[in-house]
Amino acid sequence: MNTRLLVSDAEHFRIDYEINPYMTTDNQPDTALAVAEHKAIMEAHHNAGRFLEHVPSEPECPDMVYVANSALVCGGRAVLSSLPAARRPETRHHRRWFERLGLEVVDAPFAFSGQGDALPCGGLLFAGSGWRTDPRMHGFLRRRLGYEVVSLRTVSDHWYDIDLAVAVLDQRTVAYCPQVLDEQSRRRIRGLGLDLIEVPVAEAERFALNLVSDGASVTMACGAPEFAGELRARGFTVFELDITELAKGGGGVRCTSLTLDNP
């Protein structure tokens, strides 16, 4: 799990449009600092022993650094995302790269935010909808990929992708922020018999749940001492990183990588 990742780069990262509550064209990222933040994330992945595939960003695609939104990959198949109009120029580059990797590419029939709204957890798939993903994608993913889909919804577009509210740490351990999920979603996730870690809203707002875990090491944003301390107490090796510039586009550590080794 998360030992083989597709990543891009922050060379062309900027705010050209506003498609989530974090983005404003009046608050541009410092490109050099964003590149440095991204390189630090990549270094942490290397230090954790993860293998990285790199798809170069394109000048016309300022959000391409958030490669997790490109698709959901499982068992040799990539279900391409269907992104907001401003980000659709990314898709042809992603399609070409998945084909180059030898994956079967499947087009999404409805709006779909890729792995941002689809987090595998063993045979389960935590799937968000309502903001960037059409709920009809849940049945499509179940049929095409074979997961048992756990449909979830957040309480506002402040949590526009489910990977801002839920994090899979291993096949039995899941972290989440209960206050940002609706009541039905809270009941659903609590009824799965998993080992759950509750993360406070203040730390979730710092993108603490937008992390990458391989079951032993966790790469996450800094600024969440309670959550990071809980992870260390459970035996995880934790890499905490500054994502100040990358967060201006509404993305964190998880957003900058796409898992290629989902079961």
C-alpha positions as a printed NumPy array, in Angstrom:
array([[  0.   ,   0.   ,   0.   ],
       [  1.456,   3.333,  -1.11 ],
       [  4.873,   1.849,  -1.845],
       [  4.632,   2.809,  -5.538],
       [  3.437,   6.304,  -6.316],
       [  2.917,   8.507,  -9.365],
       [  4.06 ,  12.088,  -8.707],
       [  4.436,  15.272, -10.731],
       [  6.171,  18.547,  -9.801],
       [  5.418,  22.137,  -8.805],
       [  7.354,  23.883, -11.58 ],
       [  4.191,  25.407, -13.092],
       [  2.105,  25.653,  -9.913],
       [  0.094,  28.881,  -9.657],
       [ -3.494,  30.031,  -9.048],
       [ -5.161,  30.822, -12.389],
       [ -8.746,  30.115, -11.246],
       [-10.786,  29.443,  -8.106],
       [-12.387,  25.983,  -7.927],
       [-12.243,  25.331,  -4.185],
       [-12.568,  27.512,  -1.061],
       [ -8.805,  27.675,  -0.516],
       [ -7.905,  29.17 ,  -3.895],
       [ -7.764,  32.886,  -4.601],
       [ -5.984,  34.465,  -7.511],
       [ -5.03 ,  37.322,  -5.165],
       [ -2.873,  34.971,  -3.075],
       [ -0.311,  33.466,  -5.426],
       [  2.138,  30.828,  -4.184],
       [  5.843,  31.498,  -4.2  ],
       [  6.94 ,  29.08 ,  -6.922],
       [ 10.422,  28.515,  -5.562],
       [  9.071,  27.729,  -2.103],
       [  6.362,  25.465,  -3.54 ],
       [  9.012,  23.562,  -5.511],
       [ 11.066,  23.196,  -2.326],
       [  8.039,  21.919,  -0.395],
       [  7.288,  19.4  ,  -3.118],
       [ 10.893,  18.205,  -3.229],
       [ 10.801,  17.705,   0.543],
       [  7.711,  15.515,   0.161],
       [  9.463,  13.471,  -2.512],
       [ 12.523,  13.094,  -0.279],
       [ 10.308,  11.852,   2.553],
       [  8.794,   9.245,   0.214],
       [ 12.287,   8.1  ,  -0.755],
       [ 13.319,   7.935,   2.903],
       [ 10.289,   5.749,   3.577],
       [ 11.426,   3.376,   0.819],
       [  8.679,   4.213,  -1.673],
       [  9.223,   3.952,  -5.428],
       [  8.212,   7.016,  -7.474],
       [  7.095,   7.358, -11.087],
       [  7.209,  10.943, -12.397],
       [  4.855,  12.594, -14.873],
       [  6.184,  16.089, -15.731],
       [  3.818,  18.992, -15.186],
       [  2.776,  21.04 , -18.21 ],
       [  2.823,  24.882, -18.457],
       [ -0.911,  25.051, -19.217],
       [ -1.782,  22.86 , -16.191],
       [ -1.069,  24.81 , -12.978],
       [ -2.742,  22.199, -10.748],
       [ -0.952,  19.195, -12.211],
       [  1.097,  18.924,  -9.023],
       [ -2.074,  17.483,  -7.421],
       [ -1.748,  14.216,  -9.325],
       [ -3.979,  12.288,  -6.9  ],
       [ -6.95 ,  13.798,  -8.74 ],
       [ -5.885,  12.216, -12.033],
       [ -7.435,   8.769, -11.533],
       [ -8.   ,   5.811,  -9.259],
       [ -5.595,   2.963, -10.057],
       [ -6.305,  -0.61 ,  -9.055],
       [ -5.003,  -3.946, -10.336],
       [ -3.622,  -2.757, -13.652],
       [ -6.568,  -0.488, -14.399],
       [ -6.786,   3.319, -14.156],
       [-10.233,   4.925, -13.914],
       [ -9.554,   8.435, -15.213],
       [-11.015,  11.346, -13.323],
       [-13.546,  13.744, -14.8  ],
       [-12.306,  17.017, -13.362],
       [-13.73 ,  20.553, -13.182],
       [-13.496,  22.301, -16.557],
       [-10.473,  24.394, -15.538],
       [ -8.407,  21.244, -14.898],
       [ -9.507,  19.119, -17.868],
       [ -6.393,  19.935, -19.941],
       [ -4.5  ,  17.683, -17.498],
       [ -6.409,  14.575, -18.544],
       [ -4.768,  13.951, -21.912],
       [ -1.343,  14.029, -20.274],
       [ -2.47 ,  11.62 , -17.575],
       [ -4.065,   9.292, -20.113],
       [ -0.844,   9.119, -22.114],
       [  1.196,   8.416, -18.987],
       [ -1.086,   5.634, -17.739],
       [ -0.962,   4.009, -21.154],
       [  2.823,   4.279, -21.085],
       [  2.778,   2.455, -17.729],
       [  0.82 ,  -0.339, -19.391],
       [ -2.434,   0.299, -17.517],
       [ -5.889,  -0.252, -18.952],
       [ -7.461,   3.218, -19.034],
       [-11.172,   3.563, -18.25 ],
       [-13.072,   6.825, -18.695],
       [-15.324,   7.986, -15.862],
       [-18.942,   8.387, -17.044],
       [-19.685,  11.049, -14.4  ],
       [-17.845,  13.781, -12.495],
       [-15.04 ,  12.117, -10.535],
       [-12.194,  13.583,  -8.482],
       [ -9.963,  10.522,  -8.765],
       [ -8.182,   9.259,  -5.674],
       [ -9.087,  12.518,  -3.939],
       [-12.582,  11.091,  -3.505],
       [-11.717,   7.373,  -3.526],
       [ -9.488,   5.926,  -0.799],
       [ -8.894,   2.143,  -0.821],
       [ -8.675,   0.363,   2.524],
       [ -8.143,  -3.322,   1.867],
       [-11.313,  -4.469,   0.123],
       [-13.155,  -1.286,   1.083],
       [-13.253,   1.963,  -0.843],
       [-14.063,   5.169,   1.038],
       [-15.786,   7.225,  -1.644],
       [-16.869,  10.835,  -1.352],
       [-19.498,  12.659,  -3.377],
       [-21.498,  15.832,  -3.502],
       [-18.827,  18.412,  -4.278],
       [-16.46 ,  17.095,  -6.959],
       [-17.719,  13.538,  -7.527],
       [-21.125,  12.404,  -8.768],
       [-22.576,   9.743,  -6.4  ],
       [-23.284,   7.537,  -9.424],
       [-19.524,   6.947,  -9.651],
       [-19.713,   4.802,  -6.528],
       [-21.646,   2.036,  -8.255],
       [-19.417,   2.334, -11.299],
       [-16.271,   1.888,  -9.194],
       [-17.795,  -1.085,  -7.384],
       [-18.632,  -2.805, -10.669],
       [-15.369,  -2.014, -12.467],
       [-12.887,  -2.458,  -9.627],
       [-14.633,  -4.862,  -7.243],
       [-14.405,  -2.811,  -4.06 ],
       [-17.054,  -2.713,  -1.341],
       [-17.833,   0.99 ,  -1.557],
       [-18.394,   2.991,   1.637],
       [-20.197,   6.147,   0.504],
       [-19.363,   9.248,   2.538],
       [-20.242,  12.924,   2.393],
       [-18.704,  15.914,   4.089],
       [-20.703,  18.794,   5.535],
       [-19.37 ,  21.543,   3.231],
       [-17.189,  22.195,   0.207],
       [-14.447,  23.245,   2.634],
       [-13.862,  19.466,   2.577],
       [-14.398,  19.172,  -1.162],
       [-12.55 ,  15.83 ,  -1.468],
       [-12.864,  12.996,   1.04 ],
       [ -9.073,  12.834,   1.457],
       [ -9.289,  16.042,   3.508],
       [-11.581,  14.318,   6.036],
       [-10.445,  10.661,   6.068],
       [ -7.023,   8.986,   5.983],
       [ -6.198,   5.293,   5.575],
       [ -3.187,   4.301,   7.692],
       [ -3.293,   0.553,   7.073],
       [ -5.965,  -1.998,   6.203],
       [ -7.424,  -1.874,   9.72 ],
       [ -6.627,   1.66 ,  10.897],
       [ -8.397,   4.782,   9.659],
       [ -8.2  ,   8.373,  10.889],
       [-11.071,  10.782,  10.377],
       [-12.56 ,  14.025,  11.594],
       [-16.128,  13.166,  12.676],
       [-17.333,  16.769,  12.801],
       [-16.796,  17.28 ,   9.07 ],
       [-18.768,  14.193,   7.988],
       [-22.564,  14.168,   7.915],
       [-24.405,  12.02 ,  10.459],
       [-25.07 ,   9.112,   8.109],
       [-21.403,   9.003,   7.098],
       [-20.282,   8.997,  10.737],
       [-22.571,   6.06 ,  11.508],
       [-21.367,   4.241,   8.425],
       [-17.652,   4.565,   9.168],
       [-18.139,   3.679,  12.847],
       [-20.021,   0.526,  11.919],
       [-17.176,  -1.045,   9.926],
       [-15.306,  -2.516,  12.889],
       [-12.09 ,  -0.668,  12.034],
       [ -9.606,   0.864,  14.448],
       [-10.547,   4.549,  14.251],
       [ -8.503,   7.6  ,  15.221],
       [-10.45 ,  10.832,  15.693],
       [ -8.632,  13.978,  14.55 ],
       [ -9.718,  17.413,  15.845],
       [-11.138,  19.927,  13.404],
       [ -8.308,  22.402,  14.028],
       [ -5.745,  19.844,  12.855],
       [ -7.875,  18.588,   9.961],
       [ -8.097,  22.196,   8.764],
       [ -4.293,  22.137,   8.427],
       [ -4.632,  19.198,   6.005],
       [ -3.425,  16.718,   8.638],
       [ -5.571,  13.943,   7.149],
       [ -4.293,  14.562,   3.636],
       [ -1.424,  12.139,   4.181],
       [  0.334,   9.133,   2.692],
       [  0.818,   5.984,   4.774],
       [  2.356,   2.668,   3.753],
       [  1.343,   1.001,   7.006],
       [  4.671,   1.741,   8.693],
       [  5.631,   5.323,   7.732],
       [  3.341,   8.34 ,   7.459],
       [  4.137,  11.463,   5.438],
       [  1.927,  14.355,   6.527],
       [  1.64 ,  18.114,   6.977],
       [  3.127,  19.715,  10.045],
       [  0.921,  21.604,  12.488],
       [ -1.017,  18.621,  13.875],
       [  0.857,  17.685,  17.058],
       [ -1.986,  15.729,  18.668],
       [ -2.517,  13.512,  15.641],
       [  1.203,  13.089,  14.914],
       [  1.781,  12.143,  18.555],
       [ -0.968,   9.524,  18.393],
       [  0.582,   8.021,  15.266],
       [  4.014,   7.796,  16.894],
       [  2.468,   6.204,  19.985],
       [  1.05 ,   3.523,  17.707],
       [  4.487,   2.802,  16.244],
       [  4.331,   4.727,  12.971],
       [  7.377,   6.605,  11.711],
       [  6.093,  10.117,  10.998],
       [  7.535,  12.664,   8.563],
       [  6.015,  16.13 ,   9.163],
       [  6.413,  18.662,   6.358],
       [  5.643,  22.31 ,   5.624],
       [  3.028,  22.69 ,   2.856],
       [  2.294,  26.415,   3.254],
       [  2.581,  27.239,  -0.461],
       [  1.054,  24.025,  -1.814],
       [ -1.944,  24.483,   0.482],
       [ -2.826,  27.732,  -1.319],
       [ -4.24 ,  25.576,  -4.112],
       [ -6.274,  23.494,  -1.675],
       [ -3.997,  20.462,  -1.606],
       [ -1.645,  18.735,   0.805],
       [  0.697,  15.76 ,   0.92 ],
       [ -1.838,  13.164,  -0.255],
       [ -2.888,  15.334,  -3.185],
       [  0.641,  15.31 ,  -4.613],
       [  0.817,  11.547,  -5.203],
       [ -1.314,   8.845,  -6.806],
       [ -1.136,   5.295,  -5.475],
       [ -0.16 ,   2.752,  -8.129],
       [ -0.135,  -0.391,  -5.965],
       [ -3.742,  -0.528,  -4.702],
       [ -4.933,  -4.143,  -4.361]])
